[in-house]
CSV table of C-alpha atoms in Angstrom, one decimal:
chain,number,residue,atom,x,y,z
A,246,GLN,CA,-100.1,129.5,-112.7
A,247,GLN,CA,-100.1,126.9,-111.5
A,248,LYS,CA,-97.2,124.1,-113.5
A,249,VAL,CA,-99.1,120.7,-113.1
A,250,GLN,CA,-102.7,120.3,-113.2
A,251,GLN,CA,-104.4,117.2,-112.1
A,252,SER,CA,-107.5,115.3,-113.0
A,253,PRO,CA,-110.5,114.4,-112.4
A,254,GLU,CA,-110.6,115.9,-108.9
A,255,SER,CA,-112.1,113.3,-108.0
A,256,LEU,CA,-113.3,109.9,-108.6
A,257,ILE,CA,-115.2,107.1,-108.0
A,258,VAL,CA,-115.0,103.3,-109.5
A,259,PRO,CA,-116.5,100.0,-108.3
A,260,GLU,CA,-114.4,97.5,-106.6
A,261,GLY,CA,-112.8,95.3,-110.0
A,262,GLY,CA,-113.3,98.3,-111.7
A,263,MET,CA,-110.6,100.7,-114.2
A,264,ALA,CA,-109.6,103.5,-112.6
A,265,SER,CA,-107.9,106.2,-115.0
A,266,LEU,CA,-106.4,110.0,-113.9
A,267,ASN,CA,-104.4,112.9,-115.9
A,268,CYS,CA,-101.7,115.0,-115.3
A,269,THR,CA,-100.3,117.5,-117.4
A,270,SER,CA,-97.9,120.3,-117.1
A,271,SER,CA,-98.0,124.1,-118.1
A,272,ASP,CA,-94.5,123.9,-118.6
A,273,ARG,CA,-92.3,123.3,-121.3
A,274,ASN,CA,-89.1,122.3,-119.2
A,275,VAL,CA,-91.0,119.4,-118.0
A,276,ASP,CA,-88.2,116.1,-117.9
A,277,TYR,CA,-89.8,113.5,-115.3
A,278,PHE,CA,-92.7,112.7,-113.8
A,279,TRP,CA,-93.7,110.8,-110.7
A,280,TRP,CA,-96.9,109.7,-109.3
A,281,TYR,CA,-97.1,109.9,-105.7
A,282,ARG,CA,-100.0,107.9,-103.2
A,283,GLN,CA,-101.4,109.9,-99.9
A,284,HIS,CA,-103.5,107.9,-98.0
A,285,SER,CA,-105.6,110.2,-95.3
A,286,GLY,CA,-103.4,111.8,-92.9
A,287,LYS,CA,-100.1,109.9,-94.2
A,288,SER,CA,-97.2,111.3,-95.8
A,289,PRO,CA,-96.8,110.3,-99.8
A,290,LYS,CA,-95.6,107.0,-101.1
A,291,MET,CA,-94.2,106.8,-104.9
A,292,LEU,CA,-95.5,105.1,-107.2
A,293,MET,CA,-94.2,104.9,-109.9
A,294,SER,CA,-92.2,107.5,-112.1
A,295,ILE,CA,-91.0,108.0,-116.0
A,296,PHE,CA,-89.4,110.5,-118.0
A,297,SER,CA,-89.5,108.8,-121.5
A,298,ASN,CA,-92.3,108.6,-123.8
A,299,GLY,CA,-94.5,105.6,-123.6
A,300,GLU,CA,-95.6,103.0,-121.1
A,301,LYS,CA,-94.6,101.5,-118.2
A,302,GLU,CA,-96.1,99.2,-115.9
A,303,GLU,CA,-96.0,97.7,-112.4
A,304,GLY,CA,-98.7,94.9,-111.7
A,305,ARG,CA,-101.9,96.6,-111.6
A,306,PHE,CA,-100.6,100.2,-112.4
A,307,THR,CA,-99.3,101.6,-116.4
A,308,VAL,CA,-97.9,105.1,-116.9
A,309,HIS,CA,-98.0,106.6,-119.9
A,310,LEU,CA,-96.3,109.7,-120.8
A,311,ASN,CA,-96.6,111.9,-124.0
A,312,LYS,CA,-93.7,114.6,-124.1
A,313,ALA,CA,-95.1,116.5,-127.2
A,314,SER,CA,-98.4,117.3,-124.9
A,315,LEU,CA,-96.7,117.4,-121.1
A,316,HIS,CA,-99.5,114.7,-120.5
A,317,THR,CA,-99.2,111.8,-118.7
A,318,SER,CA,-101.4,109.3,-116.8
A,319,LEU,CA,-102.3,106.6,-114.5
A,320,HIS,CA,-104.1,103.4,-114.6
A,321,ILE,CA,-105.1,101.9,-111.9
A,322,ARG,CA,-106.7,98.8,-113.1
A,323,ASP,CA,-108.7,95.8,-110.6
A,324,SER,CA,-108.8,98.9,-108.1
A,325,GLN,CA,-109.4,97.7,-104.6
A,326,PRO,CA,-110.7,99.4,-101.7
A,327,SER,CA,-107.4,99.7,-100.5
A,328,ASP,CA,-106.3,101.6,-103.4
A,329,SER,CA,-108.7,104.7,-101.9
A,330,ALA,CA,-106.2,107.6,-101.3
A,331,LEU,CA,-105.1,110.9,-102.8
A,332,TYR,CA,-103.4,110.3,-106.1
A,333,LEU,CA,-100.5,113.1,-106.5
A,334,CYS,CA,-98.5,113.9,-109.8
A,335,ALA,CA,-95.3,115.8,-109.7
A,336,ALA,CA,-93.2,117.1,-112.2
A,337,SER,CA,-89.3,118.3,-112.1
A,338,ILE,CA,-89.1,121.8,-114.4
A,339,GLY,CA,-86.1,123.8,-115.2
A,340,ASN,CA,-83.2,120.8,-114.1
A,341,ASN,CA,-83.2,123.1,-111.3
A,342,ASN,CA,-83.9,120.4,-108.1
A,343,ARG,CA,-87.5,121.9,-108.2
A,344,ILE,CA,-90.4,120.0,-107.5
A,345,PHE,CA,-94.2,120.9,-108.2
A,346,PHE,CA,-97.1,118.9,-107.1
A,347,GLY,CA,-100.6,118.8,-108.8
A,348,ASP,CA,-103.5,119.0,-106.3
A,349,GLY,CA,-104.1,115.2,-105.9
A,350,THR,CA,-107.1,113.2,-107.9
A,351,GLN,CA,-109.3,111.7,-104.2
A,352,LEU,CA,-110.1,108.0,-105.3
A,353,VAL,CA,-112.8,106.3,-103.9
A,354,VAL,CA,-113.0,102.8,-104.8
A,355,LYS,CA,-116.5,101.3,-103.9
A,356,PRO,CA,-116.7,98.0,-102.2
B,194,ALA,CA,-82.3,100.5,-94.2
B,195,GLN,CA,-83.0,103.3,-94.6
B,196,THR,CA,-85.4,105.4,-91.8
B,197,ILE,CA,-86.6,108.9,-91.6
B,198,HIS,CA,-88.0,110.3,-88.4
B,199,GLN,CA,-89.5,113.5,-88.1
B,200,TRP,CA,-90.0,115.6,-84.7
B,201,PRO,CA,-92.5,116.9,-83.2
B,202,VAL,CA,-95.5,114.6,-84.7
B,203,ALA,CA,-97.3,117.1,-83.2
B,204,GLU,CA,-97.4,121.5,-82.4
B,205,ILE,CA,-99.8,123.5,-81.3
B,206,LYS,CA,-98.1,126.8,-81.0
B,207,ALA,CA,-99.4,130.7,-80.5
B,208,VAL,CA,-99.2,133.8,-83.0
B,209,GLY,CA,-96.2,135.1,-83.2
B,210,SER,CA,-93.8,132.4,-81.1
B,211,PRO,CA,-90.5,130.3,-82.7
B,212,LEU,CA,-90.6,127.0,-84.2
B,213,SER,CA,-88.3,124.2,-84.9
B,214,LEU,CA,-89.3,121.2,-85.9
B,215,GLY,CA,-86.2,118.8,-87.3
B,216,CYS,CA,-85.7,115.3,-89.2
B,217,THR,CA,-83.0,112.7,-89.4
B,218,ILE,CA,-82.2,109.6,-91.4
B,219,LYS,CA,-80.1,107.2,-90.3
B,220,GLY,CA,-79.0,105.0,-92.8
B,221,LYS,CA,-78.0,106.3,-95.8
B,222,SER,CA,-74.8,108.6,-96.2
B,223,SER,CA,-74.8,112.2,-98.1
B,224,PRO,CA,-79.1,112.3,-99.0
B,225,ASN,CA,-80.6,114.4,-100.7
B,226,LEU,CA,-82.9,116.1,-98.6
B,227,TYR,CA,-86.3,118.2,-99.0
B,228,TRP,CA,-89.0,119.6,-96.5
B,229,TYR,CA,-92.5,120.5,-97.9
B,230,TRP,CA,-95.4,122.3,-96.6
B,231,GLN,CA,-99.3,120.2,-97.2
B,232,ALA,CA,-101.8,122.8,-96.0
B,233,THR,CA,-105.0,121.2,-94.8
B,234,GLY,CA,-107.1,119.8,-98.1
B,235,GLY,CA,-103.9,122.2,-100.1
B,236,THR,CA,-101.2,121.1,-102.6
B,237,LEU,CA,-98.0,120.1,-101.0
B,238,GLN,CA,-95.3,122.7,-101.9
B,239,GLN,CA,-91.8,122.4,-101.6
B,240,LEU,CA,-90.0,124.8,-99.4
B,241,PHE,CA,-86.2,123.6,-99.1
B,242,TYR,CA,-83.5,121.4,-100.4
B,243,SER,CA,-80.1,120.1,-99.8
B,244,ILE,CA,-77.9,118.1,-101.5
B,245,THR,CA,-74.9,118.5,-99.0
B,246,VAL,CA,-74.0,119.2,-95.3
B,247,GLY,CA,-74.2,123.4,-94.9
B,248,GLN,CA,-76.1,124.0,-97.8
B,249,VAL,CA,-79.6,124.7,-98.2
B,250,GLU,CA,-82.0,126.0,-101.1
B,251,SER,CA,-85.2,127.8,-100.8
B,252,VAL,CA,-87.7,127.4,-102.5
B,253,VAL,CA,-91.0,129.7,-101.6
B,254,GLN,CA,-90.8,132.5,-99.5
B,255,LEU,CA,-92.8,131.9,-96.6
B,256,ASN,CA,-91.1,133.5,-93.6
B,257,LEU,CA,-89.1,130.3,-92.9
B,258,SER,CA,-85.7,128.7,-93.6
B,259,ALA,CA,-83.7,125.8,-93.0
B,260,SER,CA,-80.2,124.3,-92.0
B,261,ARG,CA,-78.3,120.7,-92.3
B,262,PRO,CA,-76.0,120.8,-89.2
B,263,LYS,CA,-75.2,117.2,-89.9
B,264,ASP,CA,-75.5,115.1,-93.0
B,265,ASP,CA,-78.1,112.8,-91.5
B,266,GLN,CA,-80.3,116.3,-90.1
B,267,PHE,CA,-82.8,118.8,-91.1
B,268,ILE,CA,-84.3,121.3,-89.4
B,269,LEU,CA,-86.9,123.9,-90.5
B,270,SER,CA,-87.7,126.5,-88.1
B,271,THR,CA,-88.9,130.3,-88.1
B,272,GLU,CA,-88.9,133.1,-85.3
B,273,LYS,CA,-92.2,134.4,-85.7
B,274,LEU,CA,-94.9,132.2,-86.4
B,275,LEU,CA,-98.2,133.3,-88.3
B,276,LEU,CA,-101.3,131.7,-88.8
B,277,SER,CA,-100.9,131.0,-92.5
B,278,HIS,CA,-98.0,128.4,-91.4
B,279,SER,CA,-100.3,125.6,-90.5
B,280,GLY,CA,-100.4,122.6,-92.0
B,281,PHE,CA,-98.8,119.2,-92.6
B,282,TYR,CA,-94.6,119.3,-93.2
B,283,LEU,CA,-93.0,116.7,-94.1
B,284,CYS,CA,-89.5,115.8,-94.6
B,285,ALA,CA,-87.9,113.5,-97.2
B,286,TRP,CA,-85.0,112.3,-98.5
B,287,SER,CA,-83.5,110.5,-102.0
B,288,THR,CA,-80.6,109.2,-103.5
B,289,ASP,CA,-80.4,111.6,-106.7
B,290,PHE,CA,-83.0,114.0,-107.7
B,291,TYR,CA,-84.5,112.5,-110.0
B,292,ALA,CA,-84.6,109.1,-107.5
B,293,GLU,CA,-88.2,108.5,-105.3
B,294,GLN,CA,-88.2,110.5,-102.6
B,295,PHE,CA,-89.1,109.1,-99.3
B,296,PHE,CA,-91.0,110.9,-96.9
B,297,GLY,CA,-91.3,111.3,-93.4
B,298,PRO,CA,-94.3,111.0,-90.7
B,299,GLY,CA,-95.1,114.6,-90.8
B,300,THR,CA,-95.6,117.0,-88.3
B,301,ARG,CA,-98.7,118.1,-87.2
B,302,LEU,CA,-98.7,122.2,-87.1
B,303,THR,CA,-101.5,124.4,-86.0
B,304,VAL,CA,-101.2,127.8,-85.3
B,305,LEU,CA,-103.6,129.7,-82.9
């Protein structure tokens, strides 16, 4: 069973709209989440990380974490066409230097 | 500023042939180093990590091996390539495990 699940698989939002992406771990030993963005043919770049319950905001990006449900979400407001990319959720599970990635959410922002 | 370089940029290799991919980090001493593999349309998978010279931990068994001969160098290799080895290989570094990982530009491998 995959340890990190992301939804939806793909998402289309209009320019200026809000994109909401979800990520859940199936393992209670998860202790840290990261969100990465990967443009087509490029390497991933980190957007944000979170390990405490609550919310963290950086510019147009907001991340939420609910540790009880092992769920994190990424929200992008005022989405731009340049935000179109694969968004990857990663989790640290078990405090053993291992990181697990989800399959990603493909975001398309339509002008 | 730190830079990460991977070589080669792309490779086309025959099944059964050997492979060596390299990664160099400049401007950062004693980084944590990681190898990842991403099959086309597939999930990014951590393969190896290293926190110090000479020590490498395997995460996923894919008939690959890794070595860290110098503080700033990470090598991924195999003696016999399989078709299933095709994909995008990424090297990354971080200051510690929970810090941001910085990925290299990647090596695209095609095994025929």
